[in-house]
Each structure stands twice: as structure tokens, then as C-alpha cells.
Amino acid sequence: MMLLEAKGISKSFGGLSAVSEVDLVIGKEELVSIIGPNGAGKSTLFNLITGHIRPDRGTVLYKGEDITGRKPYDISRMGVGRSFQKLNIFPRLTTFQNVQASLFSAKKINRNIFADSCRMLGDEVEDILESVGLGGQSETLGGLLAHGDQKRLEIGIALALNPELLLLDEPTQGMSPGETVETTELIRGLVRARHISLAFVEHDMSVVFGISDRINVLHQGMLIFSGKPEEVKANEEVQRIYLGKSEK
Amino acid sequence: MANGMNRISWLGTSPRNAFMLAGLVALLVLLPLFLGQSWLSITTEMLILALAASSLNIMLGYTGMVSFGPAGIYAVGAYTTGVFMEKLGIGIVPAVLAAPVMAGIIGFLVGWICVRRSAVYFALLTLAFSQIIWTVVFQWYSVTGGDDGLVSVPVPDFFFEITNCYYFMLAVVSVCLFIIWKIVNSPFGMTLQAIRENPNRVEFIGVNVKHYQLASFVISSVFLGIAGSMHCVFSGSAFPDYAYWVKSADMLVICLLGGIYNFFGPLVGTVVYTVLTKVISEYTMHWHLVLGGIIVLIILAMRKGVVGTLANYWANRKSAAA
């Protein structure tokens, strides 16, 4: 059984079709990428899956259960974590607290109103920070971290949910080549170490072809191809509308 | 906060801070020895106002919800105690205990509607509801005394002695502030702060934001109700002014003056605001104008409030020295 199955999902914004009739599947422990030109509907697709917006048509199944149109907090609680294209952290909380807040929610202790939260779950928080390469930055305010570190913190926040499915929207956006390599390794490592499934949107083709088990190509809101990296490279249509421009 | 190893868990702070806190409490306990009746009375009012402002700050500073209507809930607390005692002849203990319950219930009903909207729409809804409460208080003569207010709440003689009243308020306010301190430093409090920082992101870590905002609203209301009730006990009266938007504005200004991102902000804000008011009004009848000017200057010069700015200054000095 597939972990996630989106069937024929569509969404238009005021007559402009952002995503149309997309079928997307993500298997257990699969690492898939979603590529496509700007405006192809990649982020919208993530937003449809995670409950940020409701599809006009189609269904989203997670572990066989219909989650179409459910609230983001419900879907997150079921084990779907995500990061965002634009930086989306808690800027005036420390790096430690950013992850801790997420962990409180995951462990359902965020209703506890009297315990002293200061170092609660400290070891687990530090482990997560360590695993995304932010060890030693616990006490820095999230908003004061360097751009690349904030992107990694986002992944840390999502990881604290202990997700089975992780959706990362442009995880290496704005990163230096060195950081990009580190983050790529990080993503690959996460899937292996935690046995999770991961889907990511990415513009950097070296990352996409480097680590994807399967690549999904979106164009003008439609999924035009889905296959292994070498199949994508060999596909003429994909070459014509997308890769031709960015590949030398 | 940085050093979690050295922390008294039940108190939720470091031994050094606990020591300073003990000093402050000792000072407050000894205060009646130094202050005259008039200033002791002003200080008692300050205690109550500080509790009200701290209650508001659970929403404002910790959850990021700008409410323009805390005075409405404050008045619910004051009038519950006042009406129970003056109109229904109920004793002071149940009359005081009923205040946070009533404020909590009204807070739940009002909050349930208000949290459906955010930002400025939320603020306007809270303003509208507080004005509704004001109107009810102002016009319901048979129960609230209308624009005359309740002027002869039969408070026990014990409270007529200002020193007794001061110690009583000091005890109640200290206990309430300690509970608020525990709440904002709990996992629940951390979740509220995450909502303040980024409500949209919080949805994606599995938190139903509206539920938490409502909880914050209700907790804030309960403590506002206690503050209102204390004011009624202190003054032996309750007036429609308690619910008026000007009172809400006072509380907001106090929080901003002191700094909303620090627990002690509203407390320091209360002292600065009250002392400025009293001192300036002794010199000029146009004290509102002068006070307004000073507040504008403080807020412009200290964007994070008095406490926030000082805390930053000390942190910078410390890191510069290290």
C-alpha cells in the first residue's frame, strides 16, 4: 500500500487552474522529488496535501484514509510534517524552543499548564538539533540564525513531529553550494535513519537527480511525467519543456 | 533562561533570580513602614492594576492577541463581587470567588466568538463586546446601579484599614502572578508563544490554534475577573467606568510601556504609568497632555518597553564583557 495517494486533485484560483487532475503517489521510505518551472503548482500541491487549502476536486489518501479537506493540525498529528518555501519558523523563540514547541505538540503535553518547560525534553531537542546540523546553536533566537540554518531549523521543527511523511518545499533555496551539499546529505540521511518517506520540491537539478528515487514533473498544474531519474532524463517531452532550459 | 541546569523547577527560575525576587517581596512587605496612607493606597491600586495588566499580557504578549476589551471582563469581576454583596447580601468570600468564575464564563462566550477572527478584526470584536458590557452596566439600574454605580458595597471593616487592605491585595496579587508565571513558562505557555510568533506554522505542528487562543482568552479573563473583584473590595464600589474603553487603553499602554515580551513588563509599566500620572497631575491640570507626550517618547525610544530595553542592554553588556 502506498503511504500517500493523491487522486485527481485539482485547484483553481479565480479561474486560473493551479493544479489540475494530479495523481501523486509516495511509497513507504521512498524519496521523491517534484520539479517544474515557477508557477507549475508545486507548492500548491503541498498545500493541498497538508490541508492548507482544500482541493476543488479529487481525494487525498494517507495510509488508506481519506484526509481530503481536513485541517492542517489534524493532518500533522497523523504524521505528515512539512517545511515551507518561505522561511517559516518562530523568530523570537530560541532555536531550542522552536523544536521544543513542536515536540510538545507531538507528545501531546502542550496542554500541561504548570510544569516548568525550560529544559523539558532537552535531550530529545538537542538530538534533533544535532541531526539537522544546529548543535551548539540552541540559545540563538531563531530569527537571528543565518538563512541556511533557518531552513534547517524548519526541517528540525517538522522532524520533531516524528513524521512518517515529510514534505520539504525547496529545502536548499538560497543556500550556498556547500550548504546545499550538506542539506542534500541531511535529507538522504533522514530517510535512511528514520525510515520515513520524503517528498521535496527543488530547483537545483544536482540535488534532484542526486538523491531522488523518483522524480515527478509538473507543468502548468499537470503532472506530465513520473519516473526514475534516468527515465526523466530520457523523456523528450520533459526535456523540451523543462530540462532543456536548465541543463547544459 | 539560558542556564537550565541552575534552576529551581517549582519556581521556574534560577536561584539568583529567586534571591532577587525574595528581596522584592521583602521590600513590599516592609513598604507600609515607609509609606504614608495616601501612597500606600496608591500602591494598593497599583498592585491591582499590575495584576490586570499581567492578565491582559497573557493574550497580548504571550499569545499575540491584541485585545481592546480587557476592561469589560475586569468590570464583570468587579460587578460580580459588588452585586453579590450589595444587592444579594452574599458574604465576601463567595462574592469574591464568584468573580473569576463569572469572568471566565463571559470570557469563554466572548472569546469563542472573537477568536474566529484575527488581528484587527479580533481587536475590534473585543472592543465591541466590552462596549456591550459597558452599556449593560450603564443601563441596568436595578442590578448595577446604572451610571451611579454601586457605592456602598458592604466590605468588612478589616479592609478600611489601608495597611490590612494592602497586605491582603499583596497576598492575592502575588499568588495570582505566581500562577500566571507558572502558566506562561509551561509547555502550554510555550505553545502560546509559538502561536504569537507564527500562528500559521503552528497549525502544521499539530496545534489547533483557535482552541489555544480561546484558552488564553479564558485564562486571561479569569485573572482579569480577580483583579476587578479586588478593585471592588478595595474601593467598596464599582462604576461603569471600569468597563469603559479608556480603561482598556490604560491597560494596553501599561503593557506597551513596560514591554509585552517580558513577564515583568506589565508590572514595571504599572509603576511607571501610575507614578507619572500622580506626579504630573500635582503640577498641572493638563497632565493628560504631558503624560501622553512622555508615553509617546518612551515608546519611541524604547520600542521593547522599559523592561525589554533594559534586558537587552544588560544582555549586550554581558556578552560584550564575555
Coordinates of C-alpha atoms in Angstrom, one line a residue:
Chain A
M1 CA 0.0 0.0 0.0
M2 CA 1.2 3.5 -0.8
L3 CA 1.7 5.9 2.1
L4 CA 0.2 8.8 0.3
E5 CA -2.1 8.7 -2.7
A6 CA -3.5 11.9 -4.3
K7 CA -6.1 11.1 -6.9
G8 CA -7.1 13.6 -9.5
I9 CA -6.7 16.6 -7.2
S10 CA -7.5 20.0 -8.7
K11 CA -7.5 23.5 -7.5
S12 CA -8.1 26.7 -9.3
F13 CA -7.8 30.3 -8.0
G14 CA -10.3 32.6 -9.6
G15 CA -10.4 30.7 -13.0
L16 CA -6.7 30.1 -13.0
S17 CA -6.0 26.5 -12.8
A18 CA -3.1 26.0 -10.3
V19 CA -3.2 22.2 -10.0
S20 CA -5.3 20.0 -12.3
E21 CA -6.1 16.3 -12.2
V22 CA -2.8 15.4 -10.5
D23 CA -2.2 11.9 -9.3
L24 CA 0.7 11.7 -7.0
V25 CA 1.8 8.6 -5.0
I26 CA 4.5 8.3 -2.4
G27 CA 5.6 4.9 -1.2
K28 CA 7.0 3.8 2.1
E29 CA 10.5 5.0 2.6
E30 CA 10.5 6.5 -0.8
L31 CA 12.4 9.7 -1.6
V32 CA 10.6 11.6 -4.3
S33 CA 11.1 15.0 -5.8
I34 CA 8.7 17.3 -7.5
I35 CA 10.1 19.6 -10.2
G36 CA 8.7 22.1 -12.6
P37 CA 9.0 25.7 -13.7
N38 CA 7.9 28.5 -11.5
G39 CA 4.1 28.5 -11.2
A40 CA 3.8 24.9 -12.1
G41 CA 1.8 24.2 -9.0
K42 CA 4.4 22.5 -6.8
S43 CA 3.8 24.5 -3.6
T44 CA 0.0 24.4 -4.2
L45 CA 0.3 20.6 -4.4
F46 CA 1.9 20.5 -1.0
N47 CA -0.7 22.9 0.4
L48 CA -3.4 20.6 -0.9
I49 CA -1.9 17.5 0.7
T50 CA -1.3 19.1 4.1
G51 CA -4.7 20.8 4.4
H52 CA -3.5 24.3 3.9
I53 CA -6.0 24.7 1.1
R54 CA -8.9 22.4 0.1
P55 CA -8.9 20.8 -3.3
D56 CA -11.8 21.6 -5.6
R57 CA -11.9 18.0 -6.8
G58 CA -10.1 14.8 -6.1
T59 CA -9.1 12.9 -3.0
V60 CA -6.0 12.6 -0.8
L61 CA -5.5 9.2 0.9
Y62 CA -2.9 8.9 3.7
K63 CA -2.3 5.3 4.8
G64 CA -5.5 4.5 3.0
E65 CA -7.5 7.0 5.0
D66 CA -9.3 9.9 3.2
I67 CA -7.8 13.1 4.5
T68 CA -9.1 15.4 1.9
G69 CA -10.1 18.8 3.3
R70 CA -9.0 18.0 6.8
K71 CA -7.4 20.7 8.9
P72 CA -3.6 21.1 8.9
Y73 CA -3.3 20.3 12.6
D74 CA -5.2 17.0 12.1
I75 CA -3.1 16.0 9.2
S76 CA 0.1 17.0 11.0
R77 CA -1.0 14.9 14.0
M78 CA -1.3 11.9 11.7
G79 CA 2.3 12.1 10.9
V80 CA 2.7 14.4 8.0
G81 CA 5.4 17.0 8.6
R82 CA 6.3 19.8 6.2
S83 CA 8.6 22.8 5.7
F84 CA 7.8 25.9 3.7
Q85 CA 9.3 27.6 0.7
K86 CA 9.4 31.0 2.5
L87 CA 11.1 30.9 5.9
N88 CA 8.5 29.9 8.4
I89 CA 9.9 29.5 11.9
F90 CA 9.2 31.1 15.3
P91 CA 11.7 34.0 15.1
R92 CA 11.6 35.3 18.7
L93 CA 11.9 31.8 20.2
T94 CA 15.3 30.3 20.6
T95 CA 16.4 27.5 18.3
F96 CA 15.9 25.1 21.2
Q97 CA 12.4 26.4 21.8
N98 CA 11.4 26.2 18.1
V99 CA 12.0 22.5 18.1
Q100 CA 10.7 22.1 21.7
A101 CA 7.3 23.7 20.9
S102 CA 6.9 21.2 18.1
L103 CA 7.9 18.3 20.3
F104 CA 5.4 19.4 23.0
S105 CA 2.7 19.1 20.4
A106 CA 3.9 15.8 19.0
K107 CA 3.9 14.3 22.5
K108 CA 0.6 15.9 23.4
I109 CA 2.0 17.6 26.5
N110 CA 1.2 21.1 25.3
R111 CA -1.9 21.2 27.4
N112 CA 0.2 20.9 30.6
I113 CA -0.1 24.3 32.2
F114 CA 2.0 24.0 35.3
A115 CA 5.2 22.1 34.5
D116 CA 8.3 24.1 34.1
S117 CA 9.1 23.9 30.4
C118 CA 12.6 25.3 30.5
R119 CA 14.6 22.2 29.8
M120 CA 11.8 19.7 29.3
L121 CA 12.6 17.0 26.7
G122 CA 16.0 18.7 26.5
D123 CA 17.9 15.7 25.3
E124 CA 15.5 14.9 22.5
V125 CA 15.5 18.5 21.4
E126 CA 19.3 18.6 21.3
D127 CA 19.3 15.3 19.3
I128 CA 17.1 16.8 16.7
L129 CA 19.1 20.0 16.5
E130 CA 22.2 17.9 16.2
S131 CA 20.7 15.8 13.4
V132 CA 19.9 18.9 11.3
G133 CA 23.4 20.4 12.0
L134 CA 22.3 23.0 14.5
G135 CA 24.0 21.6 17.6
G136 CA 25.6 24.3 19.7
Q137 CA 23.1 27.0 18.5
S138 CA 20.3 26.2 21.0
E139 CA 20.2 29.5 22.6
T140 CA 20.3 31.7 19.5
L141 CA 17.0 33.2 18.6
G142 CA 15.5 31.5 15.5
G143 CA 15.2 34.8 13.6
L144 CA 18.9 35.6 14.1
L145 CA 20.2 32.4 12.5
A146 CA 21.8 32.5 9.1
H147 CA 19.4 31.9 6.2
G148 CA 20.6 28.3 5.6
D149 CA 20.4 27.5 9.3
Q150 CA 16.8 28.8 9.4
K151 CA 16.0 26.4 6.5
R152 CA 17.5 23.6 8.5
L153 CA 15.6 24.6 11.6
E154 CA 12.4 24.3 9.7
I155 CA 13.3 20.7 8.9
G156 CA 14.0 20.3 12.7
I157 CA 10.6 21.6 13.6
A158 CA 9.0 19.2 11.2
L159 CA 11.2 16.3 12.4
A160 CA 10.1 16.9 16.0
L161 CA 6.6 15.6 14.9
N162 CA 8.2 12.3 14.3
P163 CA 6.6 12.2 10.9
E164 CA 6.2 9.2 8.6
L165 CA 5.9 11.5 5.7
L166 CA 8.0 14.7 5.3
L167 CA 7.3 17.3 2.7
L168 CA 10.0 19.8 2.1
D169 CA 9.4 22.8 -0.1
E170 CA 12.7 23.9 -1.6
P171 CA 14.9 22.9 1.3
T172 CA 18.1 24.3 -0.3
Q173 CA 16.6 27.5 -1.6
G174 CA 19.0 30.4 -1.0
M175 CA 21.8 28.2 0.2
S176 CA 25.5 28.3 -0.8
P177 CA 26.8 25.3 -2.8
G178 CA 28.4 24.0 0.3
E179 CA 25.3 24.2 2.4
T180 CA 23.3 22.6 -0.5
V181 CA 25.6 19.6 -0.4
E182 CA 25.2 19.3 3.4
T183 CA 21.4 19.6 3.2
T184 CA 21.3 17.0 0.4
E185 CA 23.2 14.6 2.6
L186 CA 21.0 15.5 5.5
I187 CA 17.8 14.6 3.5
R188 CA 19.2 11.4 2.3
G189 CA 20.4 10.5 5.8
L190 CA 17.0 11.3 7.3
V191 CA 15.2 8.9 5.0
R192 CA 17.6 6.1 5.8
A193 CA 18.0 6.7 9.5
R194 CA 14.4 7.3 10.4
H195 CA 12.7 5.2 7.7
I196 CA 10.5 7.9 6.6
S197 CA 9.1 8.9 3.2
L198 CA 10.1 12.2 1.9
A199 CA 8.9 14.4 -0.9
F200 CA 10.6 17.6 -1.8
V201 CA 10.2 20.4 -4.3
E202 CA 13.5 21.6 -5.7
H203 CA 15.0 23.7 -8.4
D204 CA 18.6 22.5 -8.1
M205 CA 18.9 19.6 -10.6
S206 CA 22.1 18.2 -9.0
V207 CA 20.1 17.7 -5.8
V208 CA 17.1 16.3 -7.6
F209 CA 19.0 13.8 -9.7
G210 CA 21.4 13.1 -6.9
I211 CA 19.0 11.7 -4.4
S212 CA 15.6 11.1 -5.8
D213 CA 14.2 7.6 -6.1
R214 CA 11.5 9.0 -8.4
I215 CA 11.0 12.4 -10.0
N216 CA 7.6 13.9 -10.6
V217 CA 7.5 16.6 -13.3
L218 CA 4.7 19.3 -13.0
H219 CA 3.9 21.6 -15.8
Q220 CA 1.1 24.2 -15.8
G221 CA -0.6 22.4 -13.0
M222 CA -0.4 19.0 -14.6
L223 CA 1.7 16.0 -13.7
I224 CA 3.3 15.2 -17.0
F225 CA 5.8 12.6 -16.0
S226 CA 6.8 10.5 -13.1
G227 CA 9.7 8.1 -13.1
K228 CA 13.2 7.2 -12.1
P229 CA 15.9 9.9 -12.7
E230 CA 17.3 8.2 -15.8
E231 CA 13.8 7.8 -17.3
V232 CA 13.2 11.5 -16.7
K233 CA 16.4 12.4 -18.5
A234 CA 15.4 10.2 -21.4
N235 CA 11.9 11.6 -21.7
E236 CA 11.7 14.0 -24.7
E237 CA 8.7 15.9 -23.5
V238 CA 10.3 16.7 -20.2
Q239 CA 13.5 17.7 -22.0
R240 CA 11.6 20.1 -24.2
I241 CA 9.5 21.9 -21.6
Y242 CA 11.8 22.0 -18.7
L243 CA 15.2 20.4 -18.5
G244 CA 16.3 21.9 -21.8
K245 CA 16.4 25.3 -20.2
S246 CA 18.3 24.5 -17.1
E247 CA 20.5 21.6 -18.1
K248 CA 23.6 22.4 -20.1
Chain B
M1 CA 16.6 31.2 30.9
A2 CA 19.9 30.2 29.2
N3 CA 21.2 28.1 32.0
G4 CA 18.7 25.3 32.6
M5 CA 21.0 23.4 35.0
N6 CA 20.7 26.0 37.7
R7 CA 17.0 26.2 38.0
I8 CA 14.5 25.8 40.8
S9 CA 11.9 23.8 39.0
W10 CA 8.8 24.5 41.0
L11 CA 9.6 28.2 41.0
G12 CA 10.6 28.2 37.4
T13 CA 13.6 30.4 37.7
S14 CA 17.3 30.4 38.7
P15 CA 18.5 30.7 42.4
R16 CA 19.9 34.2 41.6
N17 CA 16.5 35.4 40.3
A18 CA 14.8 33.8 43.2
F19 CA 17.0 35.7 45.6
M20 CA 16.2 39.0 43.9
L21 CA 12.5 38.1 44.0
A22 CA 12.7 37.4 47.7
G23 CA 14.3 40.8 48.1
L24 CA 11.5 42.4 46.2
V25 CA 8.8 40.6 48.2
A26 CA 10.6 41.6 51.5
L27 CA 10.6 45.2 50.3
L28 CA 6.9 45.1 49.5
V29 CA 6.1 43.6 52.9
L30 CA 8.0 46.3 54.7
L31 CA 6.6 49.1 52.5
P32 CA 3.8 50.2 54.9
L33 CA 6.6 51.2 57.4
F34 CA 7.8 53.8 54.9
L35 CA 4.8 55.0 53.1
G36 CA 2.1 57.3 54.2
Q37 CA -1.6 56.4 53.9
S38 CA -2.0 58.1 50.6
W39 CA 0.9 56.4 48.8
L40 CA 0.0 53.1 50.4
S41 CA -3.4 53.4 48.9
I42 CA -1.9 54.3 45.5
T43 CA 0.4 51.3 45.8
T44 CA -2.5 49.0 46.6
E45 CA -4.2 50.3 43.4
M46 CA -1.0 49.6 41.6
L47 CA -1.0 46.0 42.7
I48 CA -4.5 45.5 41.4
L49 CA -3.7 47.3 38.1
A50 CA -0.5 45.3 37.7
L51 CA -2.5 42.1 38.0
A52 CA -5.0 43.3 35.4
A53 CA -2.2 44.3 33.0
S54 CA -0.4 41.0 33.5
S55 CA -3.6 39.1 32.9
L56 CA -4.1 41.1 29.6
N57 CA -0.5 40.3 28.7
I58 CA -1.2 36.5 28.7
M59 CA -3.1 37.4 25.5
L60 CA -1.2 40.4 24.3
G61 CA 2.5 39.5 24.9
Y62 CA 2.4 35.7 25.1
T63 CA -0.3 34.7 22.5
G64 CA 0.0 37.8 20.2
M65 CA -3.7 38.7 20.5
V66 CA -4.3 42.4 20.7
S67 CA -7.5 42.8 22.8
F68 CA -9.1 46.2 23.2
G69 CA -11.6 44.9 25.7
P70 CA -9.9 43.7 28.9
A71 CA -11.8 46.4 30.9
G72 CA -15.1 44.7 30.0
I73 CA -14.1 41.5 31.6
Y74 CA -12.4 43.4 34.5
A75 CA -15.8 45.1 35.2
V76 CA -17.5 41.7 35.1
G77 CA -15.3 40.7 38.0
A78 CA -15.9 43.9 39.9
Y79 CA -19.6 43.9 39.4
T80 CA -20.0 40.2 40.3
T81 CA -18.5 40.8 43.7
G82 CA -20.3 44.2 44.1
V83 CA -23.7 42.9 43.1
F84 CA -23.4 39.7 45.1
M85 CA -22.6 41.7 48.2
E86 CA -24.6 44.8 47.9
K87 CA -27.7 43.5 46.1
L88 CA -27.9 39.9 47.1
G89 CA -26.4 40.1 50.6
I90 CA -23.9 37.3 49.9
G91 CA -20.8 37.2 52.0
I92 CA -17.4 38.5 50.8
V93 CA -15.8 35.0 50.3
P94 CA -18.3 33.6 47.9
A95 CA -18.7 37.0 46.3
V96 CA -15.0 37.2 45.5
L97 CA -14.8 33.6 44.4
A98 CA -17.7 34.1 42.0
A99 CA -15.9 36.9 40.2
P100 CA -13.3 34.7 38.4
V101 CA -15.9 32.1 37.6
M102 CA -18.3 34.7 36.1
A103 CA -15.4 36.4 34.3
G104 CA -14.3 33.1 33.0
I105 CA -17.8 32.2 31.7
I106 CA -18.2 35.6 30.0
G107 CA -14.7 35.4 28.7
F108 CA -15.4 32.0 27.2
L109 CA -18.6 33.2 25.4
V110 CA -16.9 36.4 24.2
G111 CA -13.7 34.7 23.3
W112 CA -15.4 31.9 21.5
I113 CA -16.8 34.5 19.0
C114 CA -13.7 36.7 18.9
V115 CA -11.1 34.1 18.1
R116 CA -12.9 33.3 14.9
R117 CA -11.2 36.4 13.5
S118 CA -7.6 37.6 13.9
A119 CA -5.6 40.7 14.0
V120 CA -7.5 44.0 13.7
Y121 CA -10.9 42.2 13.4
F122 CA -10.2 40.4 16.6
A123 CA -9.3 43.6 18.3
L124 CA -12.5 45.3 17.1
L125 CA -14.7 42.4 18.2
T126 CA -13.2 42.6 21.7
L127 CA -13.8 46.4 21.7
A128 CA -17.4 45.9 20.6
F129 CA -18.0 43.3 23.3
S130 CA -16.5 45.4 26.1
Q131 CA -18.7 48.3 25.0
I132 CA -21.7 46.0 25.2
I133 CA -20.7 45.1 28.7
W134 CA -20.3 48.8 29.5
T135 CA -23.8 49.6 28.1
V136 CA -25.4 46.8 30.1
V137 CA -23.7 48.0 33.3
F138 CA -24.6 51.6 32.5
Q139 CA -28.3 51.0 31.9
W140 CA -29.3 48.1 34.1
Y141 CA -30.2 50.3 37.1
S142 CA -32.0 47.7 39.2
V143 CA -28.9 45.5 39.3
T144 CA -25.8 47.5 38.6
G145 CA -27.0 50.9 39.8
G146 CA -26.6 52.3 36.3
D147 CA -24.4 55.4 35.9
D148 CA -24.4 55.9 39.7
G149 CA -22.5 52.6 40.1
L150 CA -22.5 50.5 43.3
V151 CA -21.3 52.9 46.0
S152 CA -22.0 51.0 49.2
V153 CA -20.6 47.5 48.8
P154 CA -20.6 46.2 52.4
V155 CA -17.0 45.3 52.6
P156 CA -15.9 44.1 56.1
D157 CA -14.3 46.8 58.3
F158 CA -11.0 44.9 58.1
F159 CA -10.4 46.5 54.7
F160 CA -11.0 50.1 55.8
E161 CA -7.6 49.9 57.5
I162 CA -5.4 50.6 54.4
T163 CA -2.5 48.5 55.8
N164 CA -4.7 45.4 56.1
C165 CA -6.1 46.0 52.7
Y166 CA -2.6 46.4 51.2
Y167 CA -1.4 43.1 52.7
F168 CA -4.5 41.3 51.5
M169 CA -4.0 42.6 48.0
L170 CA -0.3 41.9 48.1
A171 CA -1.1 38.3 49.0
V172 CA -3.8 37.8 46.4
V173 CA -1.8 39.5 43.6
S174 CA 1.4 37.6 44.5
V175 CA -0.4 34.3 44.3
C176 CA -2.1 35.2 41.0
L177 CA 1.1 36.4 39.5
F178 CA 2.9 33.3 40.6
I179 CA 0.2 31.1 38.9
I180 CA 0.4 33.3 35.7
W181 CA 4.2 32.9 35.8
K182 CA 3.8 29.1 36.0
I183 CA 1.3 29.1 33.1
V184 CA 3.4 31.2 30.7
N185 CA 6.5 29.0 31.5
S186 CA 4.7 25.7 31.0
P187 CA 4.5 23.7 27.8
F188 CA 1.1 25.3 27.3
G189 CA 2.7 28.7 27.6
M190 CA 5.4 27.8 25.1
T191 CA 2.7 26.8 22.7
L192 CA 1.0 30.2 23.2
Q193 CA 4.3 31.9 22.4
A194 CA 4.7 29.8 19.3
I195 CA 1.3 30.9 18.2
R196 CA 2.3 34.5 18.8
E197 CA 5.4 34.1 16.7
N198 CA 3.7 32.3 13.8
P199 CA 0.1 31.1 14.0
N200 CA 0.1 29.6 10.6
R201 CA 3.2 27.5 11.2
V202 CA 1.8 26.2 14.5
E203 CA -1.2 24.6 12.6
F204 CA 1.4 22.4 10.9
I205 CA 2.9 21.1 14.1
G206 CA -0.5 19.7 15.0
V207 CA -1.9 22.6 17.2
N208 CA -5.4 23.7 16.8
V209 CA -4.7 27.4 17.1
K210 CA -8.3 28.6 17.8
H211 CA -8.5 26.3 20.8
Y212 CA -5.4 27.6 22.3
Q213 CA -6.3 31.2 21.6
L214 CA -9.6 30.6 23.3
A215 CA -7.9 29.0 26.3
S216 CA -5.6 32.0 26.5
F217 CA -8.6 34.3 26.4
V218 CA -10.4 32.4 29.2
I219 CA -7.3 32.3 31.4
S220 CA -6.7 36.0 30.9
S221 CA -10.4 36.6 31.7
V222 CA -10.3 34.7 34.9
F223 CA -7.4 36.8 36.2
L224 CA -8.9 40.0 35.0
G225 CA -12.0 39.0 36.9
I226 CA -10.0 38.6 40.1
A227 CA -8.3 42.0 39.5
G228 CA -11.8 43.6 39.0
S229 CA -13.1 41.9 42.1
M230 CA -10.1 43.1 44.2
H231 CA -10.8 46.6 43.0
C232 CA -14.3 46.4 44.2
V233 CA -13.2 45.1 47.6
F234 CA -10.5 47.8 47.8
S235 CA -12.8 50.7 47.0
G236 CA -16.1 49.3 48.2
S237 CA -17.6 50.4 45.0
A238 CA -17.9 49.6 41.3
F239 CA -18.5 52.1 38.5
P240 CA -19.4 51.8 34.8
D241 CA -16.0 53.4 34.1
Y242 CA -14.4 50.1 34.9
A243 CA -15.8 48.7 31.7
Y244 CA -15.1 51.7 29.5
W245 CA -12.7 51.5 26.6
V246 CA -10.4 54.1 28.3
K247 CA -9.7 51.6 31.0
S248 CA -8.7 49.0 28.3
A249 CA -6.5 51.6 26.7
D250 CA -4.8 52.2 30.1
M251 CA -4.0 48.5 30.4
L252 CA -2.7 48.3 26.8
V253 CA -0.5 51.4 27.3
I254 CA 0.9 49.9 30.6
C255 CA 1.8 46.7 28.9
L256 CA 3.5 48.5 26.0
L257 CA 5.3 50.9 28.3
G258 CA 6.8 48.1 30.4
G259 CA 7.3 45.7 27.5
I260 CA 5.0 42.9 26.4
Y261 CA 7.6 40.2 25.7
N262 CA 8.7 40.1 29.4
F263 CA 6.7 38.8 32.3
F264 CA 7.8 41.8 34.4
G265 CA 6.9 44.4 31.7
P266 CA 3.3 45.0 32.8
L267 CA 4.4 45.2 36.4
V268 CA 7.0 47.9 35.7
G269 CA 4.7 49.5 33.3
T270 CA 2.1 49.9 36.0
V271 CA 4.6 51.6 38.4
V272 CA 5.9 53.9 35.7
Y273 CA 2.4 54.8 34.5
T274 CA 0.9 55.4 37.9
V275 CA 3.8 57.3 39.3
L276 CA 3.9 59.5 36.2
T277 CA 0.2 60.2 36.5
K278 CA 0.3 61.1 40.2
V279 CA 3.4 63.2 40.0
I280 CA 2.5 65.1 36.8
S281 CA -1.1 65.8 38.0
E282 CA 0.3 67.5 41.0
Y283 CA 1.9 70.1 38.8
T284 CA -0.6 70.8 36.1
M285 CA -4.2 70.2 35.3
H286 CA -3.2 69.4 31.7
W287 CA -1.5 66.3 33.0
H288 CA -3.1 64.1 30.3
L289 CA -1.3 66.1 27.6
V290 CA 2.1 65.8 29.4
L291 CA 1.6 62.2 30.2
G292 CA 0.7 61.4 26.6
G293 CA 3.8 63.2 25.4
I294 CA 6.0 61.2 27.8
I295 CA 4.4 57.9 26.8
V296 CA 5.0 58.7 23.1
L297 CA 8.6 59.5 23.9
I298 CA 9.2 56.3 26.0
I299 CA 7.6 54.1 23.4
L300 CA 9.6 55.7 20.5
A301 CA 12.9 55.5 22.5
M302 CA 12.3 52.1 24.0
R303 CA 10.5 50.1 21.4
K304 CA 10.5 46.9 23.5
G305 CA 9.2 48.7 26.6
V306 CA 11.2 49.7 29.7
V307 CA 11.9 46.1 30.8
G308 CA 12.6 44.8 27.3
T309 CA 15.0 47.6 26.5
L310 CA 16.9 47.3 29.8
A311 CA 17.1 43.5 29.5
N312 CA 18.6 43.9 26.0
Y313 CA 21.0 46.5 27.3
W314 CA 22.2 44.2 30.1
A315 CA 22.4 41.2 27.8
N316 CA 24.6 43.2 25.4
R317 CA 26.8 44.4 28.1
K318 CA 27.3 40.9 29.4
S319 CA 28.1 39.5 26.0
A320 CA 30.5 42.4 25.4
A321 CA 32.3 41.7 28.7
A322 CA 32.5 38.0 28.0

